[in-house]
Amino acid sequence: MAVMRNPALDDDAKEAAMQAAAKAMFGLFFKLTAGLAAALALPMALVWAVAQTGVVSFDHIIEVSLTWPFLLVGVGVFIVVAMLGRRPAAARASAASGFENNYGWLDRLLHRLAFSTGALQLDFAEGEDRKLRDRIGVTQPRPPLFITALPRAGTTLLLDRFAELPEFATHTYRDMPFVLVPSLWSRISGGFQQEDVKRERAHGDGMLVGLDSPEAFEEMIWHAFAPELYSSAQLKVWPDALPAEQRDRLAGHMLQIAELRRPGAAATTRYASKNNLNIVRIGLLAQAFPDADIVVPFREPVQHAASLLRQHQNFLTVHARDDFTRTYMAGVGHFDFGANLKPVDFDGWLLTTTHRDPLTLDFWLAYWVAAYTHLLEQHRSRIILVGHEALCANPTQVMTALAAKLKLSDPAAFVASGADIRDSTARRVPTEGVDPALLAAASALYKRLLAAATT
């Protein structure tokens, strides 16, 4: 249904997609048939083997095994064994992977279902958008705020500060796993929502998150719009045009989040997102939402590259230990680190660089140069640059300037929210063996970013 109703596909593309789906269904039919045959053959073989001992007859075993008491007890024992077996594994995974993976087997099943039904959720979301717009009498959201950068640049720090203001509404962990239909999922899950308990997130950086914490789930929408753009080992910069239907879907989604977070005030609330991968869509966002604010934080390049390298190593370990964490992060569109790593090929840098090993500092430094060169040279007029070190060293000054740029309704409250921001302590990062030309290019680019930043 999603393929046939997709206006972005022509008839040939739809036919090809339907043929591929039919082949996949045919293959699954044979797998299911083989699985059912094995499920019947294995226990029957065991029964036959027992009967051959002469202890009990084959017919008697079959007669007993088909009685209701035997079937009920068997199912009950299976459920108990399955749950006891999963609980230690889930506990170990939770301890290793942080809040995002604190899920039991039923939660994992729901997440896998949500991750595989993006197109279907979009169809449901269309009806939800229409009902909400009719009810509140608003068709377009207020100017949205997009926070984006390479990971580890301080995007979460900024999102947390904006989320404290009544002016903004963000995604939270309560929107998971059916992020594309937040209003519908809120109604369904409202009766069994858990108490909010904060835990350290999987990054191991000391930041605590809970069910009501703002988080980055918007990429699931973009993945549902164009799943084919995520199929290769690297990601590309998106075209600067968004189809009208998708633009309307995204605007409707913003209104849903605004109404969920600020009931009755969606018309006066601004949607705010932290989405690192929006760095591939700056031109598109500017075209689709000309009044949007796009904030891009940045860090000193060597410190930033070292932090990216540490997180990549961290998530390689986490993903190897627990496959669901990898599935979860890919499902929410986090391709930043670990086994899920899909670097963005800004302006073809991956074809020309000699630094291809993500287990080296050179790779991440080259990635940093490619990313921020692209942002500065292609989108300087549309982005608001914020230096992370400057923000941590003098939050009052930087946040005052940022509040003025964004024309916030309550700039004083925003500046006050930075009272707990502490000056960041730079780690010593050995640069022996790092390409000197790369270090020089990064240093020069960093000075250009500082000169263009909000101060």
Coordinates of C-alpha atoms in Angstrom, one line a residue:
M1 CA 0.0 0.0 0.0
A2 CA 2.8 2.4 0.9
V3 CA 4.6 1.7 -2.4
M4 CA 1.4 2.1 -4.6
R5 CA 0.5 5.4 -2.8
N6 CA 4.0 6.9 -3.0
P7 CA 3.8 9.9 -5.4
A8 CA 7.6 10.0 -5.7
L9 CA 7.7 6.7 -7.5
D10 CA 6.8 6.2 -11.2
D11 CA 5.0 3.1 -12.5
D12 CA 8.3 1.3 -13.4
A13 CA 9.7 1.9 -9.9
K14 CA 6.5 0.7 -8.3
E15 CA 6.4 -2.5 -10.4
A16 CA 10.1 -3.2 -9.5
A17 CA 9.4 -2.7 -5.8
M18 CA 6.3 -5.0 -5.9
Q19 CA 8.2 -7.7 -7.8
A20 CA 11.0 -7.5 -5.2
A21 CA 8.4 -7.8 -2.4
A22 CA 6.8 -10.7 -4.1
K23 CA 10.1 -12.6 -4.3
A24 CA 10.8 -11.9 -0.7
M25 CA 7.4 -13.2 0.3
F26 CA 8.0 -16.3 -1.8
G27 CA 11.3 -16.9 0.0
L28 CA 9.7 -16.4 3.4
F29 CA 7.0 -18.9 2.5
F30 CA 9.6 -21.6 1.9
K31 CA 11.4 -20.7 5.1
L32 CA 8.2 -20.9 7.1
T33 CA 7.2 -24.2 5.5
A34 CA 10.7 -25.7 6.3
G35 CA 10.5 -24.4 9.9
L36 CA 7.0 -25.9 10.4
A37 CA 8.2 -29.2 9.0
A38 CA 11.2 -29.2 11.3
A39 CA 9.0 -28.2 14.3
L40 CA 6.8 -31.3 13.6
A41 CA 9.6 -33.7 12.6
L42 CA 12.0 -33.2 15.5
P43 CA 9.5 -34.0 18.4
M44 CA 7.9 -36.8 16.4
A45 CA 11.4 -38.3 16.0
L46 CA 12.0 -38.0 19.7
V47 CA 8.6 -39.7 20.4
W48 CA 9.4 -42.5 18.0
A49 CA 12.8 -43.0 19.6
V50 CA 11.2 -43.3 23.1
A51 CA 8.6 -45.8 21.8
Q52 CA 11.4 -48.0 20.4
T53 CA 12.6 -48.6 24.0
G54 CA 9.4 -50.3 24.8
V55 CA 8.8 -48.3 28.0
V56 CA 5.7 -46.7 26.6
S57 CA 3.8 -47.0 23.2
F58 CA 3.9 -44.4 20.5
D59 CA 0.1 -44.2 20.5
H60 CA 0.0 -43.5 24.2
I61 CA 2.5 -40.7 24.0
I62 CA 0.5 -39.0 21.2
E63 CA -2.7 -39.4 23.1
V64 CA -1.3 -37.8 26.3
S65 CA 0.5 -35.0 24.5
L66 CA -2.7 -33.8 22.8
T67 CA -4.7 -33.4 26.0
W68 CA -5.5 -29.8 27.2
P69 CA -3.8 -30.2 30.6
F70 CA -0.5 -31.3 28.9
L71 CA -0.7 -28.5 26.3
L72 CA -1.4 -25.8 28.9
V73 CA 1.4 -26.9 31.2
G74 CA 3.8 -27.2 28.3
V75 CA 3.1 -23.7 27.1
G76 CA 3.4 -22.3 30.7
V77 CA 6.7 -24.0 31.2
F78 CA 8.0 -22.7 27.9
I79 CA 7.0 -19.1 28.8
V80 CA 8.7 -19.3 32.2
V81 CA 11.9 -20.8 30.8
A82 CA 12.0 -18.2 28.0
M83 CA 11.5 -15.3 30.4
L84 CA 14.1 -16.5 32.9
G85 CA 16.6 -17.1 30.1
R86 CA 16.1 -13.6 28.7
R87 CA 16.1 -11.7 32.0
P88 CA 19.9 -12.1 32.8
A89 CA 20.8 -11.3 29.2
A90 CA 18.6 -8.2 29.3
A91 CA 20.2 -7.2 32.6
R92 CA 23.7 -7.6 31.3
A93 CA 22.9 -5.7 28.1
S94 CA 21.3 -2.9 30.1
A95 CA 24.3 -2.6 32.4
A96 CA 26.6 -2.5 29.4
S97 CA 24.6 -0.3 27.1
G98 CA 22.8 2.2 29.3
F99 CA 19.3 3.6 29.3
E100 CA 18.6 3.1 25.6
N101 CA 18.9 -0.7 26.0
N102 CA 17.0 -1.1 29.3
Y103 CA 14.4 -3.3 27.5
G104 CA 12.9 -6.7 28.1
W105 CA 11.8 -9.1 25.5
L106 CA 8.4 -7.5 24.9
D107 CA 9.9 -4.0 24.5
R108 CA 12.4 -5.4 22.0
L109 CA 9.6 -7.1 20.0
L110 CA 7.7 -3.7 19.9
H111 CA 10.9 -1.9 18.8
R112 CA 11.6 -4.4 16.0
L113 CA 8.0 -4.1 14.9
A114 CA 8.2 -0.3 14.8
F115 CA 11.5 -0.3 13.0
S116 CA 10.1 -2.4 10.2
T117 CA 6.8 -0.6 9.6
G118 CA 7.8 3.0 8.8
A119 CA 5.8 3.3 5.6
L120 CA 2.7 1.9 7.3
Q121 CA 3.1 4.3 10.2
L122 CA 3.3 7.2 7.7
D123 CA -0.2 6.2 6.4
F124 CA -1.6 6.3 9.9
A125 CA 0.2 9.6 10.6
E126 CA -1.6 11.2 7.7
G127 CA -5.0 10.7 9.4
E128 CA -3.6 11.8 12.8
D129 CA -2.3 15.0 11.2
R130 CA -5.6 15.8 9.6
K131 CA -7.6 15.3 12.8
L132 CA -5.2 17.4 14.8
R133 CA -5.2 20.3 12.3
D134 CA -9.0 20.3 12.2
R135 CA -9.2 20.3 15.9
I136 CA -6.7 23.1 16.7
G137 CA -7.4 25.1 13.6
V138 CA -3.7 25.4 12.7
T139 CA -2.1 24.0 9.5
Q140 CA 1.5 25.1 9.8
P141 CA 3.9 24.9 12.8
R142 CA 5.7 27.9 14.2
P143 CA 9.3 28.3 13.0
P144 CA 11.1 25.1 14.0
L145 CA 14.5 24.9 15.5
F146 CA 17.0 22.4 14.2
I147 CA 20.2 21.6 16.1
T148 CA 22.7 19.6 14.1
A149 CA 26.4 18.9 13.9
L150 CA 28.8 16.0 13.9
P151 CA 28.2 14.0 17.1
R152 CA 30.0 14.9 20.3
A153 CA 29.8 18.7 19.4
G154 CA 27.5 19.6 22.3
T155 CA 24.1 19.2 20.5
T156 CA 22.6 17.4 23.5
L157 CA 23.7 20.2 25.9
L158 CA 21.9 22.8 23.7
L159 CA 18.8 20.6 23.2
D160 CA 18.4 20.2 27.0
R161 CA 18.5 24.0 27.5
F162 CA 15.9 24.7 24.8
A163 CA 13.6 21.9 26.1
E164 CA 13.4 23.6 29.4
L165 CA 11.6 26.6 27.8
P166 CA 7.8 26.5 27.3
E167 CA 8.4 28.0 23.9
F168 CA 9.7 24.6 22.6
A169 CA 8.6 21.0 22.2
T170 CA 10.8 18.1 21.5
H171 CA 10.8 14.3 21.1
T172 CA 11.2 12.3 24.3
Y173 CA 11.9 8.7 25.0
R174 CA 8.1 8.3 25.6
D175 CA 7.6 8.6 21.8
M176 CA 9.5 5.4 21.3
P177 CA 9.2 3.1 19.5
F178 CA 6.3 4.3 17.3
V179 CA 7.8 7.7 16.7
L180 CA 6.0 8.4 13.4
V181 CA 2.6 8.3 15.1
P182 CA 3.3 10.0 18.4
S183 CA -0.3 11.0 19.1
L184 CA -1.7 7.5 18.5
W185 CA 1.1 5.9 20.4
S186 CA 0.6 8.2 23.4
R187 CA -3.1 7.2 23.5
I188 CA -2.2 3.5 23.3
S189 CA 0.6 3.6 25.8
G190 CA -0.9 6.0 28.3
G191 CA -2.4 3.3 30.4
F192 CA 0.9 1.5 31.0
Q193 CA 3.5 4.2 31.1
Q194 CA 6.4 3.7 33.5
E195 CA 7.7 6.1 36.1
D196 CA 10.6 8.2 34.8
V197 CA 13.9 7.0 36.2
K198 CA 17.1 8.6 34.8
R199 CA 20.1 6.5 33.9
E200 CA 23.4 7.1 32.2
R201 CA 23.1 6.9 28.5
A202 CA 25.1 4.4 26.4
H203 CA 27.8 6.9 25.5
G204 CA 29.3 6.5 28.9
D205 CA 29.7 10.3 29.2
G206 CA 28.0 10.9 32.5
M207 CA 24.8 12.4 30.9
L208 CA 21.6 11.0 32.5
V209 CA 18.5 10.4 30.5
G210 CA 15.0 9.2 31.3
L211 CA 11.7 8.7 29.6
D212 CA 10.9 12.4 29.7
S213 CA 14.3 13.5 28.5
P214 CA 14.5 15.2 25.1
E215 CA 16.2 13.0 22.5
A216 CA 16.9 12.6 18.8
F217 CA 14.4 10.4 17.0
E218 CA 13.5 12.6 14.0
E219 CA 15.8 10.5 11.7
M220 CA 13.2 7.7 11.7
I221 CA 10.9 10.0 9.8
W222 CA 13.5 10.8 7.1
H223 CA 14.3 7.1 6.9
A224 CA 10.7 6.4 6.2
F225 CA 10.6 9.1 3.5
A226 CA 13.6 7.7 1.6
P227 CA 14.9 4.3 2.9
E228 CA 17.0 3.8 -0.3
L229 CA 19.3 6.6 0.8
Y230 CA 20.5 4.5 3.7
S231 CA 21.4 1.3 1.9
S232 CA 25.1 1.9 1.1
A233 CA 28.1 1.9 3.4
Q234 CA 28.2 5.7 3.4
L235 CA 25.6 8.5 3.4
K236 CA 25.2 11.3 0.9
V237 CA 24.1 14.9 1.2
W238 CA 20.4 15.1 0.3
P239 CA 19.0 17.2 -2.6
D240 CA 17.9 20.7 -1.6
A241 CA 14.2 20.0 -2.4
L242 CA 11.6 18.2 -0.4
P243 CA 8.4 16.9 -2.1
A244 CA 5.4 18.8 -1.0
E245 CA 3.7 15.7 0.5
Q246 CA 6.7 14.9 2.6
R247 CA 7.0 18.5 3.7
D248 CA 3.4 18.5 4.8
R249 CA 3.9 15.2 6.7
L250 CA 6.9 16.7 8.5
A251 CA 4.9 19.8 9.4
G252 CA 2.1 17.7 10.7
H253 CA 4.5 15.7 12.8
M254 CA 5.9 18.9 14.3
L255 CA 2.4 19.9 15.3
Q256 CA 1.7 16.5 16.9
I257 CA 4.9 16.8 19.0
A258 CA 3.9 20.4 20.0
E259 CA 0.5 19.3 21.1
L260 CA 1.8 16.3 23.0
R261 CA 4.4 18.3 25.0
R262 CA 2.3 21.5 25.4
P263 CA -1.4 20.4 25.3
G264 CA -3.6 23.2 24.0
A265 CA -0.7 25.4 23.0
A266 CA 0.5 23.8 19.8
A267 CA -0.3 26.9 17.8
T268 CA 2.2 28.9 19.9
T269 CA 4.9 26.2 20.4
R270 CA 8.0 25.7 18.3
Y271 CA 9.2 22.3 17.4
A272 CA 12.9 21.7 18.3
S273 CA 15.0 18.8 17.2
K274 CA 18.5 17.6 17.8
N275 CA 19.4 15.4 14.8
N276 CA 23.1 15.0 13.9
L277 CA 22.2 13.7 10.4
N278 CA 20.4 16.9 9.5
I279 CA 23.8 18.1 8.5
V280 CA 23.1 16.3 5.2
R281 CA 19.8 18.3 4.8
I282 CA 20.7 21.9 5.6
G283 CA 19.7 23.1 2.1
L284 CA 16.6 21.0 2.1
L285 CA 15.5 22.3 5.5
A286 CA 16.1 25.9 4.5
Q287 CA 14.0 25.3 1.4
A288 CA 11.2 23.5 3.2
F289 CA 11.1 25.8 6.2
P290 CA 12.5 29.2 5.3
D291 CA 11.8 30.7 8.7
A292 CA 13.5 27.8 10.6
D293 CA 16.6 28.4 12.8
I294 CA 19.5 26.0 12.2
V295 CA 22.0 25.9 15.1
V296 CA 25.4 24.2 14.5
P297 CA 27.8 23.7 17.4
F298 CA 31.4 22.9 16.9
R299 CA 34.5 21.9 19.0
E300 CA 38.2 22.3 18.8
P301 CA 39.1 19.7 16.0
V302 CA 41.6 17.5 17.8
Q303 CA 39.4 17.3 20.9
H304 CA 36.4 16.6 18.8
A305 CA 38.1 13.9 16.7
A306 CA 39.4 12.2 19.8
S307 CA 35.9 12.1 21.3
L308 CA 34.5 10.6 18.1
L309 CA 37.2 8.0 18.1
R310 CA 36.6 7.0 21.7
Q311 CA 32.8 6.7 21.1
H312 CA 33.4 4.6 17.9
Q313 CA 35.6 2.2 20.0
N314 CA 33.0 2.2 22.8
F315 CA 30.2 1.2 20.5
L316 CA 32.2 -1.4 18.6
T317 CA 32.4 -3.2 22.0
V318 CA 28.8 -2.6 22.9
H319 CA 27.5 -3.7 19.5
A320 CA 29.6 -6.9 19.6
R321 CA 28.2 -7.7 23.0
D322 CA 24.6 -7.0 22.4
D323 CA 23.0 -7.1 18.9
F324 CA 19.8 -5.4 20.0
T325 CA 21.7 -2.2 20.8
R326 CA 23.0 -2.2 17.3
T327 CA 19.5 -2.8 15.9
Y328 CA 18.1 -0.1 18.2
M329 CA 20.6 2.6 17.1
A330 CA 20.2 1.8 13.4
G331 CA 16.4 1.8 13.9
V332 CA 16.5 5.4 15.3
G333 CA 18.9 6.5 12.6
H334 CA 22.1 6.6 14.6
F335 CA 24.9 5.6 12.1
D336 CA 27.6 7.6 13.9
F337 CA 29.7 4.9 15.5
G338 CA 30.4 1.3 16.0
A339 CA 29.2 -1.5 13.7
N340 CA 26.6 0.9 12.4
L341 CA 29.1 3.5 11.2
K342 CA 28.1 5.1 7.9
P343 CA 30.1 8.3 7.4
V344 CA 28.7 11.1 5.4
D345 CA 30.6 11.6 2.1
F346 CA 30.7 15.4 2.2
D347 CA 31.7 16.7 -1.3
G348 CA 33.3 13.4 -2.2
W349 CA 35.9 13.4 0.6
L350 CA 35.8 9.7 1.1
L351 CA 37.0 9.2 -2.5
T352 CA 40.0 11.4 -2.1
T353 CA 41.2 11.0 1.5
T354 CA 44.0 8.6 2.4
H355 CA 42.7 8.4 5.9
R356 CA 40.1 5.6 5.7
D357 CA 40.6 3.7 9.0
P358 CA 38.0 4.8 11.6
L359 CA 40.2 3.3 14.3
T360 CA 42.6 6.2 13.8
L361 CA 42.5 9.8 14.8
D362 CA 43.4 10.8 11.3
F363 CA 40.1 9.4 9.9
W364 CA 37.9 11.4 12.4
L365 CA 40.0 14.6 11.9
A366 CA 39.6 14.3 8.1
Y367 CA 35.9 13.7 8.6
W368 CA 35.7 16.8 10.8
V369 CA 37.4 18.9 8.2
A370 CA 35.2 17.6 5.4
A371 CA 32.0 18.2 7.5
Y372 CA 32.6 21.7 8.7
T373 CA 34.2 22.8 5.4
H374 CA 31.0 21.8 3.7
L375 CA 28.8 23.5 6.3
L376 CA 30.8 26.7 6.3
E377 CA 31.2 27.0 2.5
Q378 CA 27.8 25.8 1.4
H379 CA 25.5 27.0 4.1
R380 CA 27.1 29.8 6.1
S381 CA 24.2 32.2 5.5
R382 CA 21.7 29.7 6.8
I383 CA 23.3 28.4 10.0
I384 CA 24.1 29.8 13.4
L385 CA 27.5 28.6 14.6
V386 CA 28.1 28.1 18.3
G387 CA 31.6 27.3 19.7
H388 CA 31.3 24.6 22.3
E389 CA 34.4 25.7 24.2
A390 CA 33.2 29.3 24.2
L391 CA 29.8 28.2 25.5
C392 CA 31.3 26.2 28.3
A393 CA 33.8 28.9 29.3
N394 CA 31.3 31.8 29.2
P395 CA 27.7 30.5 29.0
T396 CA 26.1 33.8 29.9
Q397 CA 27.7 35.7 27.0
V398 CA 27.2 33.0 24.4
M399 CA 23.6 32.2 25.4
T400 CA 22.7 35.9 25.5
A401 CA 23.9 36.3 21.9
L402 CA 22.2 33.1 20.8
A403 CA 18.9 34.1 22.4
A404 CA 19.0 37.4 20.5
K405 CA 19.7 35.6 17.2
L406 CA 16.8 33.2 17.8
K407 CA 14.5 36.0 19.1
L408 CA 13.4 33.8 22.0
S409 CA 10.3 34.7 23.9
D410 CA 12.0 34.5 27.3
P411 CA 15.8 35.1 26.7
A412 CA 16.4 35.6 30.4
A413 CA 15.1 32.1 31.2
F414 CA 17.3 30.6 28.5
V415 CA 20.4 32.4 29.8
A416 CA 19.6 31.3 33.4
S417 CA 19.3 27.7 32.2
G418 CA 23.1 27.8 31.5
A419 CA 24.0 28.4 35.1
D420 CA 25.1 24.8 35.6
I421 CA 27.3 24.6 32.4
R422 CA 30.8 24.1 33.5
D423 CA 34.0 25.0 31.6
S424 CA 35.2 21.9 29.7
T425 CA 38.5 20.4 30.5
A426 CA 40.5 19.5 27.4
R427 CA 42.1 16.1 27.5
R428 CA 45.6 15.6 26.3
V429 CA 45.4 14.0 22.9
P430 CA 48.7 12.6 21.5
T431 CA 49.1 13.8 17.9
E432 CA 52.4 12.2 17.1
G433 CA 52.0 10.4 13.8
V434 CA 49.0 12.4 12.8
D435 CA 49.2 13.9 9.3
P436 CA 50.7 17.4 9.8
A437 CA 48.8 18.7 6.7
L438 CA 45.6 17.5 8.2
L439 CA 46.3 19.1 11.6
A440 CA 47.1 22.4 9.8
A441 CA 43.9 22.3 7.7
A442 CA 41.8 21.6 10.8
S443 CA 43.5 24.4 12.8
A444 CA 42.9 26.9 9.9
L445 CA 39.2 25.8 9.6
Y446 CA 38.7 26.1 13.3
K447 CA 39.8 29.7 13.2
R448 CA 37.3 30.4 10.4
L449 CA 34.5 28.9 12.5
L450 CA 35.5 30.9 15.5
A451 CA 35.4 34.1 13.5
A452 CA 31.9 33.3 12.2
A453 CA 30.5 32.0 15.4
T454 CA 27.9 33.5 17.8
T455 CA 29.7 35.2 20.6

